[in-house]
Coordinates of C-alpha atoms in Angstrom, one line a residue:
Chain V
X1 CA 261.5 -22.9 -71.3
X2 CA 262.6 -19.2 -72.6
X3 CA 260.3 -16.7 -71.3
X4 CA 257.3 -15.6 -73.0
X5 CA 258.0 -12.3 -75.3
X6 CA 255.9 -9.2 -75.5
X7 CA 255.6 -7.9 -79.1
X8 CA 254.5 -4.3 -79.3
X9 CA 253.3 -3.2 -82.5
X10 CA 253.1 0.6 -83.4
X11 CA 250.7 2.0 -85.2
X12 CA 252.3 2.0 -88.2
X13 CA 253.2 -1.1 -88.1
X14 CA 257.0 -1.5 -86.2
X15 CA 257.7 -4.5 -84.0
X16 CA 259.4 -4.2 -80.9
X17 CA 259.8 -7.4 -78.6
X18 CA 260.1 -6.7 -75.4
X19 CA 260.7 -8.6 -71.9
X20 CA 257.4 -8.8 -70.2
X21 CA 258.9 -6.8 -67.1
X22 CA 259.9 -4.3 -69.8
X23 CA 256.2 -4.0 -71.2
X24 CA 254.9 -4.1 -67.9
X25 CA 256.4 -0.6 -67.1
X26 CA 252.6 0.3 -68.3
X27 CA 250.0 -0.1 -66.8
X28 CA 248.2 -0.1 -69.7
X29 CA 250.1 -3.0 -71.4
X30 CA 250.4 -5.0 -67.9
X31 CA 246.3 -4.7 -68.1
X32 CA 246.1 -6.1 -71.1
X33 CA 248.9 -9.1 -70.6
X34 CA 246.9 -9.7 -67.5
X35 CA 244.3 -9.9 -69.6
X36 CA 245.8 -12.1 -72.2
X37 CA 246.7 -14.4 -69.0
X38 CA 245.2 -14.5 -65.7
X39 CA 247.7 -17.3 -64.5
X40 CA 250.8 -15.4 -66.2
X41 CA 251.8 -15.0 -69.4
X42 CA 252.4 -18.7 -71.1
X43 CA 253.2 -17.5 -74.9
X44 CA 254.3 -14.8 -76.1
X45 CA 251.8 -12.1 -77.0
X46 CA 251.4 -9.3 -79.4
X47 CA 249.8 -5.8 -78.7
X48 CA 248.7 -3.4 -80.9
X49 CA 249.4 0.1 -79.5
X50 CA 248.4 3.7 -81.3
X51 CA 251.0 4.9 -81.1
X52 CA 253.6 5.7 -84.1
X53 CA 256.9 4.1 -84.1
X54 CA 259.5 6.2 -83.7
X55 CA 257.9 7.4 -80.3
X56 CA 257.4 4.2 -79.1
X57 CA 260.7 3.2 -79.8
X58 CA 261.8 6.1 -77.3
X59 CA 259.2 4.9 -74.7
X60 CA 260.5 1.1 -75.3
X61 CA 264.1 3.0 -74.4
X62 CA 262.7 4.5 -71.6
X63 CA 261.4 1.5 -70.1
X64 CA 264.3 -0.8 -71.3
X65 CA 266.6 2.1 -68.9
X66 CA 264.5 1.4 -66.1
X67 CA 263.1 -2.1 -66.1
X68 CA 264.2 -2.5 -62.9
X69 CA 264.0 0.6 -60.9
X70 CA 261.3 0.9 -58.2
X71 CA 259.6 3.9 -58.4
X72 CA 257.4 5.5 -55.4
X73 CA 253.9 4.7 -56.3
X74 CA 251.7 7.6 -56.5
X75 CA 250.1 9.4 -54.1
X76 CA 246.3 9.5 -54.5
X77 CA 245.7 11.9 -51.5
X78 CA 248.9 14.5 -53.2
X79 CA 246.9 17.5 -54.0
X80 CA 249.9 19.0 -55.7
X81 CA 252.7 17.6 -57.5
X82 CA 255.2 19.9 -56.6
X83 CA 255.0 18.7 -52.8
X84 CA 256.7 15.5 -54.3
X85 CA 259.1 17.1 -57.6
X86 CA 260.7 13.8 -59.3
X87 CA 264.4 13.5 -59.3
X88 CA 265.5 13.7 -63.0
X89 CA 268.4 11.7 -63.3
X90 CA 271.1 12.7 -65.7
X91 CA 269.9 10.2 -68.1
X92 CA 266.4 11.6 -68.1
X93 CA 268.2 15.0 -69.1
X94 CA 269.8 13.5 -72.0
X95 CA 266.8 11.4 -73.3
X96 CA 264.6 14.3 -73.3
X97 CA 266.4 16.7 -74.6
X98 CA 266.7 14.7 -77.4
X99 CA 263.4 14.0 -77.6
X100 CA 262.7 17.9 -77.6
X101 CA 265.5 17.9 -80.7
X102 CA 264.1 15.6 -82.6
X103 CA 260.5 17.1 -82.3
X104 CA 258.8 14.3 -79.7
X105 CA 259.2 15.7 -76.3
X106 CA 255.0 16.2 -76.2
X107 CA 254.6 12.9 -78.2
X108 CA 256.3 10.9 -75.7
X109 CA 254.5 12.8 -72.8
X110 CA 251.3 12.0 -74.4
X111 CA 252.2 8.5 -74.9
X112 CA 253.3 7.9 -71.6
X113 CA 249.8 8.9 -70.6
X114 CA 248.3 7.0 -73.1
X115 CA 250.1 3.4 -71.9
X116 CA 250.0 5.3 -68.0
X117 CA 253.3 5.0 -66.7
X118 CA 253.3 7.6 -64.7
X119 CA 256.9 8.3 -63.7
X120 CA 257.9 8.9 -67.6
X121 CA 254.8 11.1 -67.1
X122 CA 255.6 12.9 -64.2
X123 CA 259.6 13.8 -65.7
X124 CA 258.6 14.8 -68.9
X125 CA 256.2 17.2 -67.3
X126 CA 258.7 18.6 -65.0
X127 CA 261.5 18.6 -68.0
X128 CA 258.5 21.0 -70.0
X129 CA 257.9 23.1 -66.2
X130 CA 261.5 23.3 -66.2
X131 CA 262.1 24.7 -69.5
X132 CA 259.4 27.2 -69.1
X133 CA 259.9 28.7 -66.3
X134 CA 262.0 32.1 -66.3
X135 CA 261.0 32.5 -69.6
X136 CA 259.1 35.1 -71.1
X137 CA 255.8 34.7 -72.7
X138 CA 257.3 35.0 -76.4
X139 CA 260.2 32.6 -75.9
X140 CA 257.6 30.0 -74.2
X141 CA 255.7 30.5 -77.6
X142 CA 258.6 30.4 -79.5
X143 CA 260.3 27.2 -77.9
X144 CA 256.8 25.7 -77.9
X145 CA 255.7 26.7 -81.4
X146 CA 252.5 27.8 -79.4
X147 CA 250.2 30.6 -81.8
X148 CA 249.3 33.7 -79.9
X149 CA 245.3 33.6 -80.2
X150 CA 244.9 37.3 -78.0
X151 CA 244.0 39.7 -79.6
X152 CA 246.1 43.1 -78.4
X153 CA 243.2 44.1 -76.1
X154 CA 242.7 41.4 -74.3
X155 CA 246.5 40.5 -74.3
X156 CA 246.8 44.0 -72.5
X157 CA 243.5 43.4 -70.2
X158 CA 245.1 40.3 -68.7
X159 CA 248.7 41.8 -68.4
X160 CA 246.3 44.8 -66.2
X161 CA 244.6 42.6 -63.9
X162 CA 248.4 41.1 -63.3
X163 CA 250.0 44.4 -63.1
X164 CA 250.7 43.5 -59.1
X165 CA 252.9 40.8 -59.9
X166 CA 254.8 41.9 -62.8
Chain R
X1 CA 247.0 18.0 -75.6
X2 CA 244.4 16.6 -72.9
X3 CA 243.9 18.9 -70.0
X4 CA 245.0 16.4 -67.5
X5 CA 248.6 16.9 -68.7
X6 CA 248.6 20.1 -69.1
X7 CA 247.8 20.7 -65.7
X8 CA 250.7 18.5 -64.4
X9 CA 252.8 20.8 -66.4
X10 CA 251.3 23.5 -64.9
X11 CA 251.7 22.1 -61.4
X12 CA 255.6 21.9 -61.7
X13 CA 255.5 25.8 -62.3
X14 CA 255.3 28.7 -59.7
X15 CA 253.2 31.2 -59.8
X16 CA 255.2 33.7 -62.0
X17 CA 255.9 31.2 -64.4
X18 CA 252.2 30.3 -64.5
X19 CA 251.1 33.8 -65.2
X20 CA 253.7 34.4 -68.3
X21 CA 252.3 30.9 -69.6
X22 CA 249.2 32.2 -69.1
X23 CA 249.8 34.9 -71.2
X24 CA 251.0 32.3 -74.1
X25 CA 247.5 31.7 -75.5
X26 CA 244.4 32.0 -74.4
X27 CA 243.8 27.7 -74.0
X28 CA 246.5 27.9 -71.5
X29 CA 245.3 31.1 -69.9
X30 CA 242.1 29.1 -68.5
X31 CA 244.4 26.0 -67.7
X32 CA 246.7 28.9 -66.1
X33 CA 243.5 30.3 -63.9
X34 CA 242.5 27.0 -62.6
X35 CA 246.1 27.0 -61.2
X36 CA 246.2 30.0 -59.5
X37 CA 242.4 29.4 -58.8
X38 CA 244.2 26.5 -56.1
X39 CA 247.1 29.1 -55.2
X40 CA 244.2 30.6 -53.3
X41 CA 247.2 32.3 -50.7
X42 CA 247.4 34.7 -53.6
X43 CA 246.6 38.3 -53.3
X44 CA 246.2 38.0 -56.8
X45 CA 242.5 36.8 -56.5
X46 CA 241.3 39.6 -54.0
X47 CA 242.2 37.5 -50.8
X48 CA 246.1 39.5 -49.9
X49 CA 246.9 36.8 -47.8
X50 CA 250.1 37.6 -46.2
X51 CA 252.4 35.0 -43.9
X52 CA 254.8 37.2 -42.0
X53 CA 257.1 35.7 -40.0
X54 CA 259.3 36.9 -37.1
X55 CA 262.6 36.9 -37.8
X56 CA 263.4 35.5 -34.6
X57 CA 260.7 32.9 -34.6
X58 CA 262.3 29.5 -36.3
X59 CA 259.6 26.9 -36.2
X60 CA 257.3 26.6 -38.3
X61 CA 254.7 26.3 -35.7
X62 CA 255.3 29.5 -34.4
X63 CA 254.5 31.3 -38.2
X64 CA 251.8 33.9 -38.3
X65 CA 249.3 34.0 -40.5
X66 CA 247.2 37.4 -41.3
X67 CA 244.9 37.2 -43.7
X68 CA 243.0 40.3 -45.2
X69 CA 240.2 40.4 -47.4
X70 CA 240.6 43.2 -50.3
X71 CA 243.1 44.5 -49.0
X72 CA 244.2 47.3 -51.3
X73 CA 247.7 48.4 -52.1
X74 CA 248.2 51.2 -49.8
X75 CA 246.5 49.5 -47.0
X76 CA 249.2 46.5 -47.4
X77 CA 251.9 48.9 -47.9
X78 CA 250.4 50.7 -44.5
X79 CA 250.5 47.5 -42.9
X80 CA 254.2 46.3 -44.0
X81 CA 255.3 49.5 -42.4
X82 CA 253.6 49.0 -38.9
X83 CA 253.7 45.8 -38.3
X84 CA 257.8 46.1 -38.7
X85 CA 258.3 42.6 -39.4
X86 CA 260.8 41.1 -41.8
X87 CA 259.8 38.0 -44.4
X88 CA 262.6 36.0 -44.2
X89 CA 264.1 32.9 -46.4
X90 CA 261.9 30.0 -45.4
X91 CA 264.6 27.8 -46.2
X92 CA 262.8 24.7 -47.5
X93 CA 264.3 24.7 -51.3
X94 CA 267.5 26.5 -52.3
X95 CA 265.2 28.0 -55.2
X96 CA 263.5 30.4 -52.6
X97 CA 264.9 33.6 -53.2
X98 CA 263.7 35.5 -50.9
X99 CA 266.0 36.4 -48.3
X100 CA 264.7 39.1 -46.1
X101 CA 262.4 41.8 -46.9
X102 CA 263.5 45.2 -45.8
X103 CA 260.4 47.0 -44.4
X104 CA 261.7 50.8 -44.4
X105 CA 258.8 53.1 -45.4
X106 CA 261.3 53.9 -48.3
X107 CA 262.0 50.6 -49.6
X108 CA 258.1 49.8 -49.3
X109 CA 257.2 52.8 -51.0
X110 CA 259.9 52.2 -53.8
X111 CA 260.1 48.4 -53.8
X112 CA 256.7 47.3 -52.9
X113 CA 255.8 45.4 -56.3
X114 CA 259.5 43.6 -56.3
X115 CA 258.7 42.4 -52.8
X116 CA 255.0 41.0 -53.7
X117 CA 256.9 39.0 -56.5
X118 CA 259.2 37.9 -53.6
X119 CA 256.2 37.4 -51.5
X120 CA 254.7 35.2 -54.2
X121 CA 257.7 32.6 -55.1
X122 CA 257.7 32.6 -51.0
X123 CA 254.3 31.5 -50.0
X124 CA 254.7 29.2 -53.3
X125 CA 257.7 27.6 -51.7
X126 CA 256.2 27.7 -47.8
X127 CA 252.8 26.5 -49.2
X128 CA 254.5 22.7 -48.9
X129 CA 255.0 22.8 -45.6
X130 CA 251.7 24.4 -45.0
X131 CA 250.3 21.7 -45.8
X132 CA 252.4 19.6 -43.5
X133 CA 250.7 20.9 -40.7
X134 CA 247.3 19.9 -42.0
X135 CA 246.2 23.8 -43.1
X136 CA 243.9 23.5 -45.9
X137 CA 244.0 26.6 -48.1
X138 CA 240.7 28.1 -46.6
X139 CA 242.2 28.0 -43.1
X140 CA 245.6 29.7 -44.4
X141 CA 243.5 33.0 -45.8
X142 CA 240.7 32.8 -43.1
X143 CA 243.3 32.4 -39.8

């Protein structure tokens, strides 16, 4: 008998049909086929997801790449991430630059929370840390298209109280 | 974006990197202060906490930890100066960049603000294995 098929529907409407172990790369999707089945998955199963299709069809990508890497499970007692950086793989490199290039990088973050699998999480915050850091406040905005909501004077009474370290 | 992953973000970033972000706008300024809110080794938030270490002393075991409330700039400078002793590269992470502090009364007088910065990436880097040896935050600025 073939094995059962996951069908992930975005929200606006595109089918992608997974292998269960592919779908169950999320937590959030391995909840709900548990839920579907108790006993395992008998028949394949459809599951609406909000989230639009072209940035679940890089999170499908994602977890097609690694359908079958073990990844550390997370440490609840890790009071800081950066005691345990994740290795970003030249493949991660590639796939989020391109999702920066074609405007999804934060999408794919905030899907990857949204379905929790946490080690798409956990690179595509470090590949954000990583591009910010040694830049200056305007390029951050500028790369990040984030508005400057300071006014002058209080711009210049935070850059005081940090005049130690700059 | 939800606060949760902006503060992964943020914890991927060392403390100068956090301050520029925090800079960026002023959402990320508060995300930014509860960051260096937990980098309590900061002198930034009125707690100098210095970690000196011998140059000759290797372990980690044998670091030495000073801690001084409001300490004020010439009081650190005045410090630097007597105590003699040379920050050295920690050597956990081939990011650290700080490879020995010179502590001439003419390079602290000149370069004192360079070598806080230094300072800062330093007890950022060191702050891991702190916390290998089971020092919470409160015992680093308080031993």
């Amino acid at each position: 008998m073939a094995r059962p098929k996951v069908t992930l529907v975005s929200s606006d409407g595109e089918t992608f049909i997974v292998e269960q172990r592919v779908a169950e790369r999320s937590i959030t999707i391995k909840s709900a086929i548990e839920f579907a089945g108790v006993d395992g998955l008998t028949a394949d199963i459809e599951i609406p997801l909000l989230i639009e299709g072209k940035v679940l069809k890089k999170v499908v990508e994602w977890c097609e790449h690694y359908k079958t890497t073990k990844f550390p499970e997370p440490d609840e007692n890790q009071v800081d991430v950066l005691s345990r950086p994740p290795v970003l793989t030249k493949w991660d490199n590639k796939f989020f630059r391109l999702c920066f290039e074609q405007d999804m990088m934060f999408e794919i973050i905030m899907a990857a929370n949204y379905l929790n699998i946490n080690q798409l999480l956990h690179v595509g915050c470090t590949t954000v840390a990583n591009m910010m850091k040694g830049n200056s406040t305007e390029q951050i905005r500028e790369l990040f298209n984030v508005p400057n909501d300071f006014t002058p004077e209080e711009e210049a009474a935070i850059k005081r109280e940090d005049r130690w370290t700059k | 974006m939800p606060d949760e992953i902006l503060t992964r973000i943020i914890d991927h970033l060392n403390y100068l990197d956090v301050l520029d972000l925090s800079l960026v706008n002023s959402r990320l300024h508060v995300s930014c202060m509860n960051k260096l809110n937990k980098l309590v080794l900061c002198f930034k938030l009125q707690h100098y906490a210095i970690i000196l270490r011998k140059w000759n002393t290797v372990t980690h075991k044998n670091f030495t930890i000073v801690k001084e409330s409001s300490l004020s700039p010439d009081k650190l400078k005045e410090l630097l100066g007597v105590w003699n002793l040379q920050l050295v590269r920690f050597g956990l992470s081939t990011t650290t960049f700080l490879t020995g502090l010179s502590t001439s009364p003419k390079n602290i007088a000149q370069g004192i603000e360079q070598d806080i910065r230094n300072l800062v990436y330093w007890i950022k880097e060191s702050y891991i294995s702190i916390q290998d040896y089971s020092i919470s935050h409160s015992t680093i600025i308080c031993s």
